[in-house]
Coordinates of C-alpha atoms and ligand atoms in Angstrom, one line a residue:
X1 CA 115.8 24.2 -181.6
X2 CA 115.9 25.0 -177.8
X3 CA 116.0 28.7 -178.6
X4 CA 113.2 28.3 -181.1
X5 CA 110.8 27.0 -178.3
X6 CA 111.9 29.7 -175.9
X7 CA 110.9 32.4 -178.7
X8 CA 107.7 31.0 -179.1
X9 CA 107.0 30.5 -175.0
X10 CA 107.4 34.4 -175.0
X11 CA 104.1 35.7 -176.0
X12 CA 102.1 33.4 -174.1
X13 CA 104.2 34.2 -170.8
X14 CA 103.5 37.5 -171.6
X15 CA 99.8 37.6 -171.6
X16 CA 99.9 35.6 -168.3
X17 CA 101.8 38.0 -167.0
X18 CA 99.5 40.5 -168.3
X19 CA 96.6 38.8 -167.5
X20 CA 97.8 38.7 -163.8
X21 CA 98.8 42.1 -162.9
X22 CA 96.0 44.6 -164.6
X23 CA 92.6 44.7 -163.3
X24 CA 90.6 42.0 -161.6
X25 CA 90.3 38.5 -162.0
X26 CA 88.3 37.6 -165.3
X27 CA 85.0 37.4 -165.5
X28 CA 83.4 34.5 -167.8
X29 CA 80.3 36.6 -168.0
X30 CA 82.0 39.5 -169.6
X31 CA 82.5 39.8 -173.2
X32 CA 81.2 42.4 -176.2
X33 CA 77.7 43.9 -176.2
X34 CA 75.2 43.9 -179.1
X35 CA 77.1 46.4 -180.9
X36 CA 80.5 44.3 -180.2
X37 CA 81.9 46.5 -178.1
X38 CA 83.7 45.6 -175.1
X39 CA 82.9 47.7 -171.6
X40 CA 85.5 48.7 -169.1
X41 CA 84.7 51.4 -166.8
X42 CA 85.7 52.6 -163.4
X43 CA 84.1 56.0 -161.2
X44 CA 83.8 59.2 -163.4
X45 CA 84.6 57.0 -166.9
X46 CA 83.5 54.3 -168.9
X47 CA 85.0 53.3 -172.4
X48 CA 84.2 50.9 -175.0
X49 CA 87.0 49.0 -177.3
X50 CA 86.7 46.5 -180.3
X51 CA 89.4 44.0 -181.4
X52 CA 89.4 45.4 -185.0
X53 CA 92.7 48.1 -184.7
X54 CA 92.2 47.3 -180.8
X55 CA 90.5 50.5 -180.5
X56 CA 88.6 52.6 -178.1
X57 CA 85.1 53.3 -179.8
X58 CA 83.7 55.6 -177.2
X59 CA 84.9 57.3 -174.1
X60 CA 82.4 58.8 -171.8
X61 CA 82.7 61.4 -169.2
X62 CA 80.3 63.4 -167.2
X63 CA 80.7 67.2 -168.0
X64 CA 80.8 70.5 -165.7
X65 CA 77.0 70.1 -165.7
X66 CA 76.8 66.4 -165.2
X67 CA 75.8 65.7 -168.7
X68 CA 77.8 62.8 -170.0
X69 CA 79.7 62.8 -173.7
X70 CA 81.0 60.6 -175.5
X71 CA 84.3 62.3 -176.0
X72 CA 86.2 60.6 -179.1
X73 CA 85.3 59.7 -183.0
X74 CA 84.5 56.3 -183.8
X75 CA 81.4 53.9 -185.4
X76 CA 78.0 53.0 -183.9
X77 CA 78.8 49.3 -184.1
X78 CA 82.2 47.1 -184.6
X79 CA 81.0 45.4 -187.5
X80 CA 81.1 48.8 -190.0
X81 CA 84.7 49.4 -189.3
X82 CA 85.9 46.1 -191.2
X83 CA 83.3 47.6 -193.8
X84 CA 84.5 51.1 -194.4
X85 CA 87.7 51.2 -196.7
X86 CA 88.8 54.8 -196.1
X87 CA 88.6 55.8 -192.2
X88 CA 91.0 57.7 -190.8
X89 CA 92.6 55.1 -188.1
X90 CA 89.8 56.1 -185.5
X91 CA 91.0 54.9 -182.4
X92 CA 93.3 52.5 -183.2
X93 CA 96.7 51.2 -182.8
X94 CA 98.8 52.3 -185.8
X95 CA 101.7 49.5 -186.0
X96 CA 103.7 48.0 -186.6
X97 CA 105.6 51.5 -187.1
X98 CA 103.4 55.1 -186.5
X99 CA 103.2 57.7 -189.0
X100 CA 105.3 58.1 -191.9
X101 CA 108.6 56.1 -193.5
X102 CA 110.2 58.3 -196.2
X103 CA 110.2 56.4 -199.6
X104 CA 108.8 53.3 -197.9
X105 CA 112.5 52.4 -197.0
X106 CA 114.7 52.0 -194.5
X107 CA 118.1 50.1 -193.5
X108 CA 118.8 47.8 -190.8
X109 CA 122.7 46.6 -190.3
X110 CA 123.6 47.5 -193.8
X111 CA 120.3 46.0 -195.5
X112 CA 118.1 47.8 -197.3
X113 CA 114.4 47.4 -196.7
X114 CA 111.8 48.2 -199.1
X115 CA 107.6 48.2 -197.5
X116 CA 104.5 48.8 -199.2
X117 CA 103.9 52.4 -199.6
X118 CA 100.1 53.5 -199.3
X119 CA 100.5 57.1 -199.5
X120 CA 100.8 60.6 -201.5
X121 CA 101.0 58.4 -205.2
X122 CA 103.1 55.5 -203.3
X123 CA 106.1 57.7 -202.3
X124 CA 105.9 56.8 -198.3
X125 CA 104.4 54.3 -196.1
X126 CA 101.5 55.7 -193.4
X127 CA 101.1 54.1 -190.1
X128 CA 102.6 50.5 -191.0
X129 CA 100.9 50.2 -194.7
X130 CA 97.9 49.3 -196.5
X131 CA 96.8 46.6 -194.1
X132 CA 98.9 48.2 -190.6
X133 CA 97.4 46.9 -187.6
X134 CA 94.9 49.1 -187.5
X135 CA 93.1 47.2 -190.4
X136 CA 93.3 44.2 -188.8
X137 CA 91.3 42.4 -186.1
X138 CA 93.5 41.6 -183.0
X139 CA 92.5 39.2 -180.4
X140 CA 90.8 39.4 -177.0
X141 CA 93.2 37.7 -174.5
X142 CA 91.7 39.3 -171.3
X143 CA 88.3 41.2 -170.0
X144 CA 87.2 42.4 -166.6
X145 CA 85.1 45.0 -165.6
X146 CA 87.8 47.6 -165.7
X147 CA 90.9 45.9 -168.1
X148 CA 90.9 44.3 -171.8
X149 CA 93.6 43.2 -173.2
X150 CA 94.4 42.8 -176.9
X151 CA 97.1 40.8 -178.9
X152 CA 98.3 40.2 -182.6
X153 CA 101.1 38.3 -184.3
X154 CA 102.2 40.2 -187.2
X155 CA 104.1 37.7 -189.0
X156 CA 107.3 38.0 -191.1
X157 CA 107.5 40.1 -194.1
X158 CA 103.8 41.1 -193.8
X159 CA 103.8 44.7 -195.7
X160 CA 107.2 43.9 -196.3
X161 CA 109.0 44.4 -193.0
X162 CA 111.3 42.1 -191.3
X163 CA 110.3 40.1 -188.5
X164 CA 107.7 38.4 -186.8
X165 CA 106.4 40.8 -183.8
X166 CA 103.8 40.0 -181.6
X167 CA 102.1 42.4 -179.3
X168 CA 99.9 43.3 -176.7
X169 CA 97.7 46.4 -175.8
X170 CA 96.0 46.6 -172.4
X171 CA 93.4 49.2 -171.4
X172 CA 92.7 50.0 -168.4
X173 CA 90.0 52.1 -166.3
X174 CA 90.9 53.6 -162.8
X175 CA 89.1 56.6 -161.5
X176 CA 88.2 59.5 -163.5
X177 CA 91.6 57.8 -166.1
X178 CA 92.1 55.5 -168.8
X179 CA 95.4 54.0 -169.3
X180 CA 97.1 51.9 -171.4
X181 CA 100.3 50.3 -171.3
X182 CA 101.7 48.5 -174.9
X183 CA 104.0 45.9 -175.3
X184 CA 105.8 44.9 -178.7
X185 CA 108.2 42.1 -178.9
X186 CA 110.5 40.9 -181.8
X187 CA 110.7 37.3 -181.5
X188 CA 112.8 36.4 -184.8
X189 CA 114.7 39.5 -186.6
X190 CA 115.6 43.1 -185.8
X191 CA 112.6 45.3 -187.1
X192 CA 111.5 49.0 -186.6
X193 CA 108.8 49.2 -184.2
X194 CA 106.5 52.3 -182.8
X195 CA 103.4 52.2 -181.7
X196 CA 100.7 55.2 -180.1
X197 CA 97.0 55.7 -180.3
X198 CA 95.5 57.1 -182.6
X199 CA 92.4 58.8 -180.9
X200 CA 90.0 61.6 -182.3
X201 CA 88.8 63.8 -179.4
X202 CA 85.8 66.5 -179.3
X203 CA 85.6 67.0 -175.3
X204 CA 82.3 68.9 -176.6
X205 CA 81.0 65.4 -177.7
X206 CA 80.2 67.6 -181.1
X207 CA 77.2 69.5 -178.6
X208 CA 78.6 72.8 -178.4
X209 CA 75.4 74.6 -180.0
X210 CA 77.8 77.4 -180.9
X211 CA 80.5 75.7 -182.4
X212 CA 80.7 72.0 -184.3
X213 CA 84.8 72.5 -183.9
X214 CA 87.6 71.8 -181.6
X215 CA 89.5 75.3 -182.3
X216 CA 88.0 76.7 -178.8
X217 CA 90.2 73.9 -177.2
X218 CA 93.0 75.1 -175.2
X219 CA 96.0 73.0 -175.5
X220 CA 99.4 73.2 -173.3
X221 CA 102.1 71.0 -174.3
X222 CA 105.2 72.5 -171.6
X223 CA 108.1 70.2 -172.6
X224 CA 107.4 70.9 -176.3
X225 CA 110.1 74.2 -177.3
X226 CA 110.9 71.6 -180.5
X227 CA 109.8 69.8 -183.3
X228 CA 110.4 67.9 -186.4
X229 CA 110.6 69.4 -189.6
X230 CA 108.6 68.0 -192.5
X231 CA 108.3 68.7 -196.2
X232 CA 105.3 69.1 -197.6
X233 CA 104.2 65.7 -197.5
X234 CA 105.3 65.5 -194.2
X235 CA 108.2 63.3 -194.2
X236 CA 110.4 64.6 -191.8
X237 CA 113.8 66.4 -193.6
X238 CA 116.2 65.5 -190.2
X239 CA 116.0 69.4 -189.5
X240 CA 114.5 70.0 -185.4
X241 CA 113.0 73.4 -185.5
X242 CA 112.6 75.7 -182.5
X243 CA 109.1 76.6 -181.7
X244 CA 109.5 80.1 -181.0
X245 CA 107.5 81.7 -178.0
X246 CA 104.6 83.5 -179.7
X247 CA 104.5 81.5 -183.1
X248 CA 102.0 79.5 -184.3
X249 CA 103.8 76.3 -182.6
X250 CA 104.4 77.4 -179.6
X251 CA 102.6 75.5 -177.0
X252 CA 104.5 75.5 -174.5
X253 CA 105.1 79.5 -173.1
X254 CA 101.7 79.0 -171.9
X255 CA 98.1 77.2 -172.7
X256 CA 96.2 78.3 -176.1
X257 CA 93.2 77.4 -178.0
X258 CA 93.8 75.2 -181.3
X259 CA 92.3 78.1 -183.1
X260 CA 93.8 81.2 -181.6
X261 CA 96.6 81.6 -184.6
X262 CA 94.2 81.0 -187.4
X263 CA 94.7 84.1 -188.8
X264 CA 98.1 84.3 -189.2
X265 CA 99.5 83.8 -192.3
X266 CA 102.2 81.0 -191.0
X267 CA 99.5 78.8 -190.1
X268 CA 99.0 78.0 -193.8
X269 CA 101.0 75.6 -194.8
X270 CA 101.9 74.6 -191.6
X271 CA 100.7 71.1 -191.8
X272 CA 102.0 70.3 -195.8
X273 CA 101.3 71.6 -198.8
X274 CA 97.8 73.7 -198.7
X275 CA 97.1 72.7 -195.2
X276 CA 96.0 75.2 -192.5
X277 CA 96.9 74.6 -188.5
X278 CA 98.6 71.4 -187.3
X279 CA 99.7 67.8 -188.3
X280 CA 102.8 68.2 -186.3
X281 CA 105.3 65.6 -184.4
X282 CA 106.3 68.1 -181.2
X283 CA 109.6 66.7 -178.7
X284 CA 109.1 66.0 -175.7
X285 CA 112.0 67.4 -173.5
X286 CA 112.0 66.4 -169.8
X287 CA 115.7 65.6 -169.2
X288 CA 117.0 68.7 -167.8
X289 CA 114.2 68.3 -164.8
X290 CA 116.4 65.8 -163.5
X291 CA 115.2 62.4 -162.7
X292 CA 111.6 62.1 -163.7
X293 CA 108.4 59.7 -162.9
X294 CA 106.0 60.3 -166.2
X295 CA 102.9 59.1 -164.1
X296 CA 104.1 62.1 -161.6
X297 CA 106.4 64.4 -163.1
X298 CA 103.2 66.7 -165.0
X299 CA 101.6 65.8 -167.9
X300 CA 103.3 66.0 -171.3
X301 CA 100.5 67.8 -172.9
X302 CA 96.9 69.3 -171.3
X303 CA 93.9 69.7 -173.4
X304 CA 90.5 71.4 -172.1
X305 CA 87.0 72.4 -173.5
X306 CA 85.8 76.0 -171.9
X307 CA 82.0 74.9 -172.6
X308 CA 81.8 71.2 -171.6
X309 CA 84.8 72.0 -168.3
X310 CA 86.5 68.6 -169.3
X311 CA 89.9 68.5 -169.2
X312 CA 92.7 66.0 -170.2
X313 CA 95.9 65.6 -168.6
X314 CA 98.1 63.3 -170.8
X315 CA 101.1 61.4 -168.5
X316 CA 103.2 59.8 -171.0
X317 CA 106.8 57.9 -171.0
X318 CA 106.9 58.5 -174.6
X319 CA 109.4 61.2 -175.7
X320 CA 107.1 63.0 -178.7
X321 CA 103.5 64.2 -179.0
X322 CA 101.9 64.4 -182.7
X323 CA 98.9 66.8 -182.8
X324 CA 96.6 67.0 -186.1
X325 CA 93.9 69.8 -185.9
X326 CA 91.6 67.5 -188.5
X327 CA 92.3 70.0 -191.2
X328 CA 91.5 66.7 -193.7
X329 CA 87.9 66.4 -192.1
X330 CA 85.0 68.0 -194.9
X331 CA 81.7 67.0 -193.5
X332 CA 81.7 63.6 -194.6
X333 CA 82.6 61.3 -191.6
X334 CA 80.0 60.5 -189.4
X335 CA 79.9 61.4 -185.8
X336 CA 78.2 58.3 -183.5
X337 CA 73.9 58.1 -182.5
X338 CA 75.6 59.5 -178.8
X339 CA 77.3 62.7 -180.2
X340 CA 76.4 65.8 -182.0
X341 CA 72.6 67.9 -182.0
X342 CA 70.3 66.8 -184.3
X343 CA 69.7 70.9 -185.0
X344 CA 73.2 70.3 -187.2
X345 CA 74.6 67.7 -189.8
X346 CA 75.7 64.7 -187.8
X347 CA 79.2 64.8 -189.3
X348 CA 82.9 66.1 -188.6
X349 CA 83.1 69.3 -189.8
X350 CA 86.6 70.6 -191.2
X351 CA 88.6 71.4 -187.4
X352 CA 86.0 69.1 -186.1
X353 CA 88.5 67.1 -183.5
X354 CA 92.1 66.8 -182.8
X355 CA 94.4 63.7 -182.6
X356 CA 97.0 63.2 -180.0
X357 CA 99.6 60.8 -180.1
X358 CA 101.8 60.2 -177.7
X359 CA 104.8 58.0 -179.4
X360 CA 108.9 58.4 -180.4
X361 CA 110.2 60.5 -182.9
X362 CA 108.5 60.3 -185.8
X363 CA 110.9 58.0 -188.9
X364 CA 114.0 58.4 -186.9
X365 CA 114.8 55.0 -188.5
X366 CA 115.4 57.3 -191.5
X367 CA 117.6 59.5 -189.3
X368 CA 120.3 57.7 -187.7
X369 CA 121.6 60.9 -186.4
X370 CA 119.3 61.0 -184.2
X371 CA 120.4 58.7 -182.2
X372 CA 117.1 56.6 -181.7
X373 CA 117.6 53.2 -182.7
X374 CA 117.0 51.9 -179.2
X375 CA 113.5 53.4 -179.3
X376 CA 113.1 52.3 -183.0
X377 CA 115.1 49.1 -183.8
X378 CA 113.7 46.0 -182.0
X379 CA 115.4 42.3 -182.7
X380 CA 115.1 39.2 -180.2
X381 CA 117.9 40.0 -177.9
X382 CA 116.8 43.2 -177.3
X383 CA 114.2 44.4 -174.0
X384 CA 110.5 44.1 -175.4
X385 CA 108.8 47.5 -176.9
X386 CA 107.0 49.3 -174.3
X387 CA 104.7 52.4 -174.1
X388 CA 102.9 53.8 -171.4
X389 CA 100.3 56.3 -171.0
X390 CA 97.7 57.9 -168.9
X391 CA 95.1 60.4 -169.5
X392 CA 93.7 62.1 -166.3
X393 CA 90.0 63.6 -166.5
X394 CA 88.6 66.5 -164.6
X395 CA 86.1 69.1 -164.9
X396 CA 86.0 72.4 -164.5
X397 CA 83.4 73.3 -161.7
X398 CA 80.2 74.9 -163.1
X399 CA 80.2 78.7 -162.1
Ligands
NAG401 C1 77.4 60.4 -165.0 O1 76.6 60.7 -163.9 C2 75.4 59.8 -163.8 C3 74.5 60.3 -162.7 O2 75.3 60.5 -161.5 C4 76.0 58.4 -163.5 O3 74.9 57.5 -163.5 C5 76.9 58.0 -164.6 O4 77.5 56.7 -164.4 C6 78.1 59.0 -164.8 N1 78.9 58.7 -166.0 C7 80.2 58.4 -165.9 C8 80.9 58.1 -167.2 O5 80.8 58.4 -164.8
NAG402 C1 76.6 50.2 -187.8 O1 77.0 51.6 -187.8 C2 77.0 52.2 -189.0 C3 77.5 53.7 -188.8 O2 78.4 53.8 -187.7 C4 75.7 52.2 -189.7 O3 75.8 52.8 -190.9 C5 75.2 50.8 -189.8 O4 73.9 50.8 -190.2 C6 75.2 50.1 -188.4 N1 74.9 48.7 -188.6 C7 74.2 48.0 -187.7 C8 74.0 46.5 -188.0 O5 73.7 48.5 -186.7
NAG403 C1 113.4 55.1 -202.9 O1 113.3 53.7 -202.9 C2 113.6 53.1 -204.2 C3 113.3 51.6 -204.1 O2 112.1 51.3 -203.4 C4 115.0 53.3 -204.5 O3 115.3 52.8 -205.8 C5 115.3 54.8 -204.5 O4 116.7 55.0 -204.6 C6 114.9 55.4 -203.2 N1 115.0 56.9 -203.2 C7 115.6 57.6 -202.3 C8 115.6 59.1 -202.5 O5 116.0 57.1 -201.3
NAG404 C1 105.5 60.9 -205.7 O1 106.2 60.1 -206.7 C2 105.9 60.5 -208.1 C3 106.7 59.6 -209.0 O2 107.1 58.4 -208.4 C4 106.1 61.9 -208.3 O3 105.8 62.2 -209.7 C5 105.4 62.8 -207.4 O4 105.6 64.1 -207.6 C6 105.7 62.4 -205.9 N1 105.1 63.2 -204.9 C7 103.8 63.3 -204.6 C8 103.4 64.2 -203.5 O5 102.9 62.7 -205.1
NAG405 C1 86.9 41.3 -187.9 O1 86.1 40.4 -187.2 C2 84.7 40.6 -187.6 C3 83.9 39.7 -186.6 O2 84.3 38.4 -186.7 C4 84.5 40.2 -189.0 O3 83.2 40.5 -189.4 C5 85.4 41.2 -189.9 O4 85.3 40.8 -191.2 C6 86.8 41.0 -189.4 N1 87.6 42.1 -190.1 C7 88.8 41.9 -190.6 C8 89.5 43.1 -191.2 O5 89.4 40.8 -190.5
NAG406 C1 81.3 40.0 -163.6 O1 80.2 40.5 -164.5 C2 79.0 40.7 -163.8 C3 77.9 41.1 -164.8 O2 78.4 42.1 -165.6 C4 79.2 41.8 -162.7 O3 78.0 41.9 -162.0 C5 80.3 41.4 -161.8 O4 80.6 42.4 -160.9 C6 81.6 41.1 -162.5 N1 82.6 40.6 -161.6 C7 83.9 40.9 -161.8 C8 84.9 40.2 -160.8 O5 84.4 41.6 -162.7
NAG407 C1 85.7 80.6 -178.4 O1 86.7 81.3 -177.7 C2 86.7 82.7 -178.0 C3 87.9 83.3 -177.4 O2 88.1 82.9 -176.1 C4 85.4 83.2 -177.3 O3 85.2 84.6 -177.6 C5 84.2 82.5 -177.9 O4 83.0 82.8 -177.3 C6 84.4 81.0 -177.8 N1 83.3 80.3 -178.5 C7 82.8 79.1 -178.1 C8 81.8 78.6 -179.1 O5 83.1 78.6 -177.1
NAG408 C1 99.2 83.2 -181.3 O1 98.2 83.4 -180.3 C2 98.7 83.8 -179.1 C3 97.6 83.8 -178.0 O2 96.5 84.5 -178.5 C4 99.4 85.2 -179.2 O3 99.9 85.6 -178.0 C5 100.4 85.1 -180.3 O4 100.9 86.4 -180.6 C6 99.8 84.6 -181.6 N1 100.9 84.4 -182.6 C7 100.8 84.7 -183.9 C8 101.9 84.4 -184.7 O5 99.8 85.2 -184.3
NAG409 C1 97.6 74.0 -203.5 O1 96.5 74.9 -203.7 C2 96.7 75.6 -205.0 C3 95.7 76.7 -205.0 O2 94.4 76.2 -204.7 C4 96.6 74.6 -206.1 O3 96.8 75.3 -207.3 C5 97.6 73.5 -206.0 O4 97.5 72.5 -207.0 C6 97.6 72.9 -204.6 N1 98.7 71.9 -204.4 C7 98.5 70.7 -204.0 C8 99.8 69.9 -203.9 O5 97.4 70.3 -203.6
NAG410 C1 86.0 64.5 -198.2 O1 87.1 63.7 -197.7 C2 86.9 62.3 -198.1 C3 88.0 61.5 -197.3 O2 89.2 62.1 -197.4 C4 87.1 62.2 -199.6 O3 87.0 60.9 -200.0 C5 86.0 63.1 -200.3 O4 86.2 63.1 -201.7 C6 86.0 64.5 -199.8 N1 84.9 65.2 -200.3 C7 84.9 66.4 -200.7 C8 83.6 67.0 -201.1 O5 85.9 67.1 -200.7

């Protein structure tokens, strides 16, 4: 009984102690706006977050020429996300396990587990199942002008995984950054557990009059000489791959646009069957650095925009970095009323944006050989789930 009550004390020390040590004091005023979306801003960046998928909405920065954009994909208004059926996880917190689980199975001290698949005719599970947590409306526990912070109990056997787990996500705005800093805890049985965002980005704000595409991004991943093999539904096959210097994937040797391999014949395919450029989980490898601080130690991954001069510099303590070029995209998603040029179809074009995600190895629940269960395997005795990131804004100066 005594251990019972501890279990359930946890989550509501934790959001005091979250509520205490991000951002300033709560403000009764605050709360969502008429499109119910919750403000937090600081100098050089202001965001907007909803409690459906606790994600961001809209994220703008001013540009080389002052001109602000709103830099990721989301909705005009909170209320059309519960009502759209088929988006793409825009902005949200896939839980309460990222990406993909091969065969909707996995096993935990000898006993198999068996989810609800919701993908490729029901052969895996994507980013925690039909109704993950980024179908689902968390809670707002704390907002101040520059923090919100969001929680959800995801209750035992929901989508068939083990486990009550109950979370919390905090946002927060300091200059020219936004970070965030999750928190996942198991409170009754062990249960796989990895979380990210799942943000679109155009750091054109879709009002590049020459190009409605992301492929002019330049991207620079250094840590990333690896990643994981998938098939061609991309369940990863247990097989790390070397991203050679020169190929398609590599990232690393030095910076290069999204777009620059496109005509190479390797790029096809590259993402799963029939699928041109990237939908790819690379490795983050730090170690041999020595001793590392991720909020100092250089950013696991750098993506700029040569038109609008913004740059992101991505500080993570996570130890993989999935990129997806938005090779799915086909004209059909709409971009928001603060994006885009009315000279050009207010959608995503095919390339249209790219997702980053900073998170763990992508089903190494699946792959025991690797050696990640402390990252993936979460029970009641064990420390809470935590990730940490950063992003970093700056603009190139206007020549
Ligand atoms: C962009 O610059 C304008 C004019 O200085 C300022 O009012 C606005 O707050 C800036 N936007 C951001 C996101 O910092
Ligand atoms: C909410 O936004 C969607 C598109 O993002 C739009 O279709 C819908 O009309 C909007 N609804 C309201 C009430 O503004
Ligand atoms: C896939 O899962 C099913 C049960 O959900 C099981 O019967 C089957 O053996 C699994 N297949 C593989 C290849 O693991
Ligand atoms: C999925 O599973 C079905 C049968 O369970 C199989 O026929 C199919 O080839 C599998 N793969 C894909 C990509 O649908
Ligand atoms: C989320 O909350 C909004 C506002 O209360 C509600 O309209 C919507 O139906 C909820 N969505 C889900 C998926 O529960
Ligand atoms: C509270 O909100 C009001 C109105 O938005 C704002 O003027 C004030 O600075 C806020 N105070 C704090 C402590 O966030
Ligand atoms: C995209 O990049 C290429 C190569 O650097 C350059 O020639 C082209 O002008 C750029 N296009 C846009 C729209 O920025
Ligand atoms: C990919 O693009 C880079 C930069 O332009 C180039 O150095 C490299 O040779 C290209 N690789 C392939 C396989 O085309
Ligand atoms: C891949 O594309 C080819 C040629 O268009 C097509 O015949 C095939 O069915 C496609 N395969 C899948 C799995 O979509
Ligand atoms: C475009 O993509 C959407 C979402 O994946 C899909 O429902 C739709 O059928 C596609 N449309 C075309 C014309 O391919």
């Amino acid at each position: 009984m005594l251990s019972f009550k501890l279990s359930a004390l946890v989550p509501l020390l934790a959001a005091i102690a979250l509520a205490d040590s991000y951002g300033s004091p709560p403000n009764k005023t605050l709360g969502p706006n008429a499109d119910g979306k919750y403000e937090i801003s600081a100098e050089g960046i202001r965001g907007y977050f909803i409690p459906y998928g606790a994600s961001i909405t809209n994220l703008f920065i001013n540009d080389t020429h002052g001109v602000e954009r709103d830099i990721v994909l989301g909705f005009d208004n909170a209320t059309h996300y519960s009502e759209d059926k088929f988006h793409p996880h825009l902005g949200g917190v896939p839980g309460r396990y990222a990406n993909r689980i091969k065969n909707s199975t996995f096993t935990i001290d000898g006993v198999d587990y068996h989810i609800t698949p919701n993908e490729n005719n029901n052969n895996d599970t994507l980013h925690g199942g039909p109704d993950g947590w980024d179908w689902r409306n968390f809670t707002v526990v704390s907002h101040t002008t520059d923090s919100i912070t969001f929680s959800i109990v995801d209750p035992d056997g929901k989508e068939g995984f083990p486990g009550e787990v109950v979370s919390y996500i905090t946002y927060t705005m300091t200059p020219n950054t936004w970070g965030f800093k999750m928190i996942a805890l198991s409170t009754t049985k062990k249960t796989p557990i990895m979380l990210s965002s799942h943000t679109y980005w155009n750091l054109d704000g879709f009002q590049n009059p020459e190009t409605p595409t992301a492929l002019n991004h330049t991207l620079h991943m250094p840590y990333s000489g690896q990643r994981i093999s998938t098939d061609g539904i991309l369940i990863p096959d247990g097989i790390i791959l070397p991203n050679l210097q020169y190929s398609v994937n590599d990232f690393w040797s030095s910076p290069k646009q999204l777009g620059a391999n496109f005509s190479a014949p390797e790029i096809h395919g590259n993402c799963g069957t029939n699928c041109t450029g990237y939908d790819t989980c690379y490795i983050v490898n730090r170690d041999q650095n020595g001793p590392f601080d991720w909020r100092t130690s250089g950013p696991v991954a750098t993506l700029s925009s040569p038109w609008s001069g913004i740059q992101v510099d991505i500080f993570s303590d996570q130890e993989a970095f999935q990129v997806y070029s938005c090779g799915g995209q086909n004209g059909t998603l709409p971009i928001k009323s603060t994006q885009g040029l009315d000279s050009r179809p207010r959608v995503v074009e095919q390339y249209g944006c790219i997702v980053m995600e900073v998170e763990d190895w992508i089903d190494a629940i699946n792959r025991p050989e690797w050696q990640r269960e402390k990252r993936n395997i979460f029970g009641p005795d064990d420390p809470p789930y935590v990730l940490e990131a950063q992003y970093k804004f700056s603009v190139k100066k206007s020549s």
